[in-house]
PDB file of C-alpha atoms in Angstrom:
ATOM      1  CA  MET A   1      -9.957   5.059   6.779  1.00 61.00           C
ATOM      2  CA  ARG A   2     -12.475   3.322   9.181  1.00 59.00           C
ATOM      3  CA  SER A   3     -14.368   2.460   5.977  1.00 60.00           C
ATOM      4  CA  ASP A   4     -11.326   0.463   4.982  1.00 66.00           C
ATOM      5  CA  SER A   5     -11.882  -1.502   8.110  1.00 73.00           C
ATOM      6  CA  LEU A   6      -8.001  -0.771   8.861  1.00 82.00           C
ATOM      7  CA  ARG A   7      -6.905  -0.487  12.682  1.00 85.00           C
ATOM      8  CA  LEU A   8      -5.241   3.170  13.751  1.00 89.00           C
ATOM      9  CA  SER A   9      -2.925   3.292  16.018  1.00 92.00           C
ATOM     10  CA  MET A  10      -0.307   6.822  17.039  1.00 94.00           C
ATOM     11  CA  LEU A  11       2.794   6.425  18.324  1.00 95.00           C
ATOM     12  CA  SER A  12       4.347   9.407  19.451  1.00 94.00           C
ATOM     13  CA  GLY A  13       7.489  10.566  21.415  1.00 94.00           C
ATOM     14  CA  ASP A  14       5.669  13.781  22.552  1.00 95.00           C
ATOM     15  CA  ASN A  15       3.696  13.496  26.281  1.00 96.00           C
ATOM     16  CA  MET A  16      -0.128  11.898  26.635  1.00 95.00           C
ATOM     17  CA  THR A  17      -1.978  15.181  26.692  1.00 95.00           C
ATOM     18  CA  SER A  18      -0.523  16.221  23.282  1.00 95.00           C
ATOM     19  CA  ALA A  19      -0.605  12.674  21.668  1.00 93.00           C
ATOM     20  CA  GLU A  20      -4.478  12.823  23.257  1.00 92.00           C
ATOM     21  CA  ARG A  21      -5.367  16.015  21.857  1.00 93.00           C
ATOM     22  CA  VAL A  22      -4.188  14.915  18.421  1.00 90.00           C
ATOM     23  CA  SER A  23      -6.287  11.557  18.604  1.00 90.00           C
ATOM     24  CA  ASN A  24      -8.931  14.117  19.039  1.00 90.00           C
ATOM     25  CA  GLU A  25      -8.320  16.179  16.169  1.00 89.00           C
ATOM     26  CA  VAL A  26      -8.060  13.609  13.660  1.00 84.00           C
ATOM     27  CA  GLY A  27     -10.835  11.623  15.334  1.00 82.00           C
ATOM     28  CA  LYS A  28     -10.663   8.907  17.703  1.00 75.00           C
ATOM     29  CA  LEU A  29      -8.096   6.285  17.370  1.00 87.00           C
ATOM     30  CA  ASP A  30      -7.604   2.512  18.746  1.00 89.00           C
ATOM     31  CA  ASP A  31      -4.812   3.262  20.720  1.00 91.00           C
ATOM     32  CA  VAL A  32      -2.745   5.995  21.959  1.00 95.00           C
ATOM     33  CA  HIS A  33       1.259   4.896  23.319  1.00 96.00           C
ATOM     34  CA  ALA A  34       2.784   8.322  24.114  1.00 96.00           C
ATOM     35  CA  SER A  35       6.245   8.901  25.785  1.00 96.00           C
ATOM     36  CA  LEU A  36       8.063   6.907  23.796  1.00 96.00           C
ATOM     37  CA  SER A  37      11.792   6.394  22.347  1.00 96.00           C
ATOM     38  CA  PRO A  38      12.344   5.567  18.680  1.00 95.00           C
ATOM     39  CA  SER A  39      13.456   2.119  19.868  1.00 96.00           C
ATOM     40  CA  GLU A  40      10.267   1.653  21.540  1.00 96.00           C
ATOM     41  CA  LYS A  41       8.394   2.508  19.117  1.00 96.00           C
ATOM     42  CA  LEU A  42      10.157  -0.313  16.910  1.00 96.00           C
ATOM     43  CA  ASN A  43       9.280  -2.857  19.514  1.00 96.00           C
ATOM     44  CA  ILE A  44       5.533  -2.292  19.724  1.00 95.00           C
ATOM     45  CA  LEU A  45       5.573  -1.992  15.672  1.00 94.00           C
ATOM     46  CA  SER A  46       7.233  -5.462  15.545  1.00 93.00           C
ATOM     47  CA  GLY A  47       4.889  -6.892  18.220  1.00 94.00           C
ATOM     48  CA  TRP A  48       1.911  -5.198  15.776  1.00 93.00           C
ATOM     49  CA  ARG A  49       3.863  -6.983  12.160  1.00 91.00           C
ATOM     50  CA  GLY A  50       4.479 -10.339  14.582  1.00 89.00           C
ATOM     51  CA  SER A  51       0.244 -10.468  15.388  1.00 90.00           C
ATOM     52  CA  LYS A  52      -1.680  -8.776  12.818  1.00 81.00           C
ATOM     53  CA  GLY A  53       0.597  -9.316   9.465  1.00 84.00           C
ATOM     54  CA  SER A  54       0.788  -5.699   7.358  1.00 89.00           C
ATOM     55  CA  VAL A  55       1.880  -2.603   9.687  1.00 93.00           C
ATOM     56  CA  LEU A  56       1.814   0.767   7.393  1.00 93.00           C
ATOM     57  CA  MET A  57       3.626   3.798   9.542  1.00 94.00           C
ATOM     58  CA  VAL A  58       3.988   6.877   8.627  1.00 93.00           C
ATOM     59  CA  GLY A  59       6.272   9.342  10.455  1.00 92.00           C
ATOM     60  CA  ASP A  60       8.127  12.959   9.870  1.00 88.00           C
ATOM     61  CA  GLY A  61      11.335  13.050  11.499  1.00 88.00           C
ATOM     62  CA  VAL A  62      14.310  11.085  12.830  1.00 90.00           C
ATOM     63  CA  ASN A  63      12.726   9.355  15.599  1.00 92.00           C
ATOM     64  CA  ASP A  64      10.250   7.742  13.420  1.00 94.00           C
ATOM     65  CA  ALA A  65      13.337   5.968  11.229  1.00 94.00           C
ATOM     66  CA  PRO A  66      13.402   3.175  12.840  1.00 95.00           C
ATOM     67  CA  ALA A  67       9.944   2.584  13.067  1.00 95.00           C
ATOM     68  CA  LEU A  68       9.156   3.561   9.147  1.00 95.00           C
ATOM     69  CA  ALA A  69      11.732   1.528   8.293  1.00 95.00           C
ATOM     70  CA  GLY A  70      10.528  -1.896  10.449  1.00 94.00           C
ATOM     71  CA  ALA A  71       7.249  -1.392   8.888  1.00 95.00           C
ATOM     72  CA  THR A  72       5.970  -3.188   5.941  1.00 94.00           C
ATOM     73  CA  VAL A  73       5.456  -0.033   3.902  1.00 94.00           C
ATOM     74  CA  GLY A  74       6.737   3.114   5.729  1.00 95.00           C
ATOM     75  CA  CYS A  75       5.817   7.120   4.276  1.00 94.00           C
ATOM     76  CA  SER A  76       7.217   9.567   5.490  1.00 93.00           C
ATOM     77  CA  LEU A  77       5.347  13.020   5.485  1.00 89.00           C
ATOM     78  CA  GLY A  78       7.528  15.736   3.460  1.00 86.00           C
ATOM     79  CA  LEU A  79      11.140  15.802   3.400  1.00 87.00           C
ATOM     80  CA  ARG A  80      11.516  17.228   7.033  1.00 85.00           C
ATOM     81  CA  SER A  81      14.053  14.784   7.840  1.00 88.00           C
ATOM     82  CA  ALA A  82      16.528  13.017   5.973  1.00 91.00           C
ATOM     83  CA  THR A  83      16.818  10.183   7.155  1.00 92.00           C
ATOM     84  CA  ALA A  84      12.984   9.394   7.311  1.00 91.00           C
ATOM     85  CA  VAL A  85      13.052   9.682   4.148  1.00 92.00           C
ATOM     86  CA  GLU A  86      15.341   7.517   3.301  1.00 94.00           C
ATOM     87  CA  ASN A  87      13.687   4.628   5.640  1.00 93.00           C
ATOM     88  CA  SER A  88      10.593   5.437   3.678  1.00 94.00           C
ATOM     89  CA  ASP A  89       9.019   3.394   0.655  1.00 94.00           C
ATOM     90  CA  VAL A  90       6.126   6.169   0.261  1.00 92.00           C
ATOM     91  CA  ILE A  91       7.008   9.711   0.457  1.00 91.00           C
ATOM     92  CA  PHE A  92       3.821  12.091   0.755  1.00 89.00           C
ATOM     93  CA  MET A  93       5.540  15.374  -0.479  1.00 89.00           C
ATOM     94  CA  ASP A  94       2.170  17.355   0.581  1.00 83.00           C
ATOM     95  CA  GLU A  95       2.209  16.187   4.111  1.00 78.00           C
ATOM     96  CA  ASN A  96      -1.514  15.380   3.533  1.00 80.00           C
ATOM     97  CA  LEU A  97      -2.898  12.295   4.973  1.00 82.00           C
ATOM     98  CA  SER A  98      -6.523  12.569   3.584  1.00 81.00           C
ATOM     99  CA  SER A  99      -5.044  11.081   0.472  1.00 84.00           C
ATOM    100  CA  LEU A 100      -3.914   8.278   2.411  1.00 86.00           C
ATOM    101  CA  SER A 101      -7.095   6.011   2.103  1.00 84.00           C
ATOM    102  CA  TRP A 102      -7.044   6.388  -1.913  1.00 85.00           C
ATOM    103  CA  TYR A 103      -3.226   5.078  -2.120  1.00 87.00           C
ATOM    104  CA  ILE A 104      -4.409   1.979   0.475  1.00 88.00           C
ATOM    105  CA  ARG A 105      -7.602   1.074  -1.930  1.00 88.00           C
ATOM    106  CA  LYS A 106      -5.696   1.783  -5.067  1.00 91.00           C
ATOM    107  CA  SER A 107      -2.990  -0.364  -3.902  1.00 91.00           C
ATOM    108  CA  LYS A 108      -5.493  -3.208  -3.192  1.00 91.00           C
ATOM    109  CA  SER A 109      -6.715  -2.433  -6.674  1.00 94.00           C
ATOM    110  CA  THR A 110      -3.660  -3.197  -8.771  1.00 95.00           C
ATOM    111  CA  ARG A 111      -2.605  -6.233  -6.628  1.00 96.00           C
ATOM    112  CA  ALA A 112      -5.644  -7.589  -7.703  1.00 96.00           C
ATOM    113  CA  ILE A 113      -5.035  -6.465 -11.305  1.00 97.00           C
ATOM    114  CA  VAL A 114      -1.836  -8.015 -11.668  1.00 97.00           C
ATOM    115  CA  ALA A 115      -3.125 -11.007 -10.563  1.00 98.00           C
ATOM    116  CA  GLN A 116      -5.869 -11.240 -13.100  1.00 97.00           C
ATOM    117  CA  ASN A 117      -3.212 -10.241 -15.641  1.00 97.00           C
ATOM    118  CA  LEU A 118      -1.124 -13.060 -14.806  1.00 98.00           C
ATOM    119  CA  VAL A 119      -4.194 -15.100 -15.316  1.00 97.00           C
ATOM    120  CA  LEU A 120      -4.794 -13.984 -18.200  1.00 95.00           C
ATOM    121  CA  ALA A 121      -1.504 -13.924 -20.007  1.00 96.00           C
ATOM    122  CA  LEU A 122      -0.822 -17.617 -18.492  1.00 96.00           C
ATOM    123  CA  GLY A 123      -3.815 -18.813 -19.897  1.00 95.00           C
ATOM    124  CA  PHE A 124      -3.784 -17.242 -22.755  1.00 92.00           C
ATOM    125  CA  MET A 125       0.126 -18.560 -23.496  1.00 94.00           C
ATOM    126  CA  ALA A 126      -0.428 -22.648 -22.319  1.00 95.00           C
ATOM    127  CA  LEU A 127      -4.286 -22.478 -25.364  1.00 94.00           C
ATOM    128  CA  ALA A 128      -1.849 -21.155 -27.522  1.00 94.00           C
ATOM    129  CA  SER A 129       1.175 -23.089 -27.048  1.00 94.00           C
ATOM    130  CA  MET A 130      -0.875 -26.175 -26.328  1.00 95.00           C
ATOM    131  CA  SER A 131      -3.117 -25.728 -29.401  1.00 94.00           C
ATOM    132  CA  ALA A 132      -0.230 -25.094 -31.936  1.00 95.00           C
ATOM    133  CA  ALA A 133       1.805 -28.045 -30.096  1.00 95.00           C
ATOM    134  CA  CYS A 134      -0.884 -30.652 -30.858  1.00 95.00           C
ATOM    135  CA  GLY A 135      -1.048 -29.454 -34.261  1.00 94.00           C
ATOM    136  CA  ALA A 136      -5.499 -28.186 -33.824  1.00 95.00           C
ATOM    137  CA  LEU A 137      -3.913 -24.809 -34.593  1.00 94.00           C
ATOM    138  CA  PRO A 138      -1.734 -23.526 -37.090  1.00 95.00           C
ATOM    139  CA  LEU A 139       1.147 -21.128 -36.105  1.00 94.00           C
ATOM    140  CA  TRP A 140      -0.148 -17.959 -37.215  1.00 95.00           C
ATOM    141  CA  LEU A 141      -3.498 -18.364 -35.380  1.00 95.00           C
ATOM    142  CA  ALA A 142      -1.311 -19.359 -32.140  1.00 94.00           C
ATOM    143  CA  VAL A 143       0.767 -16.258 -32.723  1.00 94.00           C
ATOM    144  CA  SER A 144      -2.623 -13.740 -32.860  1.00 95.00           C
ATOM    145  CA  MET A 145      -3.837 -16.077 -30.063  1.00 93.00           C
ATOM    146  CA  HIS A 146      -0.573 -14.614 -27.897  1.00 92.00           C
ATOM    147  CA  GLU A 147      -0.840 -11.266 -29.035  1.00 94.00           C
ATOM    148  CA  GLY A 148      -4.618 -10.620 -28.459  1.00 94.00           C
ATOM    149  CA  GLY A 149      -4.062 -11.883 -24.860  1.00 94.00           C
ATOM    150  CA  THR A 150      -0.905  -9.045 -24.710  1.00 95.00           C
ATOM    151  CA  LEU A 151      -3.584  -6.580 -25.860  1.00 96.00           C
ATOM    152  CA  LEU A 152      -6.250  -7.795 -23.506  1.00 96.00           C
ATOM    153  CA  VAL A 153      -3.549  -7.740 -20.574  1.00 97.00           C
ATOM    154  CA  GLY A 154      -2.453  -3.703 -21.589  1.00 97.00           C
ATOM    155  CA  LEU A 155      -6.692  -3.172 -21.298  1.00 97.00           C
ATOM    156  CA  ASN A 156      -7.341  -4.877 -18.128  1.00 96.00           C
ATOM    157  CA  GLY A 157      -4.249  -2.764 -16.594  1.00 96.00           C
ATOM    158  CA  LEU A 158      -5.324   0.912 -17.678  1.00 96.00           C
ATOM    159  CA  ARG A 159      -8.407   0.255 -15.958  1.00 94.00           C
ATOM    160  CA  LEU A 160      -6.233   1.200 -13.390  1.00 94.00           C
ATOM    161  CA  LEU A 161      -6.067   5.036 -14.364  1.00 94.00           C
ATOM    162  CA  SER A 162      -9.750   5.289 -13.345  1.00 88.00           C
ATOM    163  CA  ASP A 163     -10.221   7.176  -9.903  1.00 76.00           C
ATOM    164  CA  ASP A 164     -13.179   4.775  -9.644  1.00 74.00           C
ATOM    165  CA  LEU A 165     -12.020   2.201  -7.246  1.00 57.00           C
ATOM    166  CA  SER A 166     -14.975  -0.119  -7.686  1.00 49.00           C
TER     167      SER A 166
END
């Protein structure tokens, strides 16, 4: 996830020694906060949302639930805690964080393709309806243009099925 230029931090209820050990195992994190209560996690996360914008929170227990709910996107690891699952937007069933970077890149691709599709659809509808309204095109040709635009939008959306996220 370093290649995605994301800031990686840990908010833990464990002591600092345990939190730093985990941080070193997963790769050096930007920040490590330890011995936090659920409300302290939420306060730190709220500060980040105010200053940094979007925040993704990954948690697995009832103590993470307030922060999961307060994050822009909350991700729960597995089904360990019903409270965490309830407050999450995404649930990783395999409890494997290695795919998180792929999900982030895929969401950015999805957002870009949705924007492209809106421009394509509105462009084709505007062109077809204005041309037909001015009498430059017969109605059947304007309807065909509209349907062609719909076809292009669908084909463009199919690009999301590819794992290549260039």
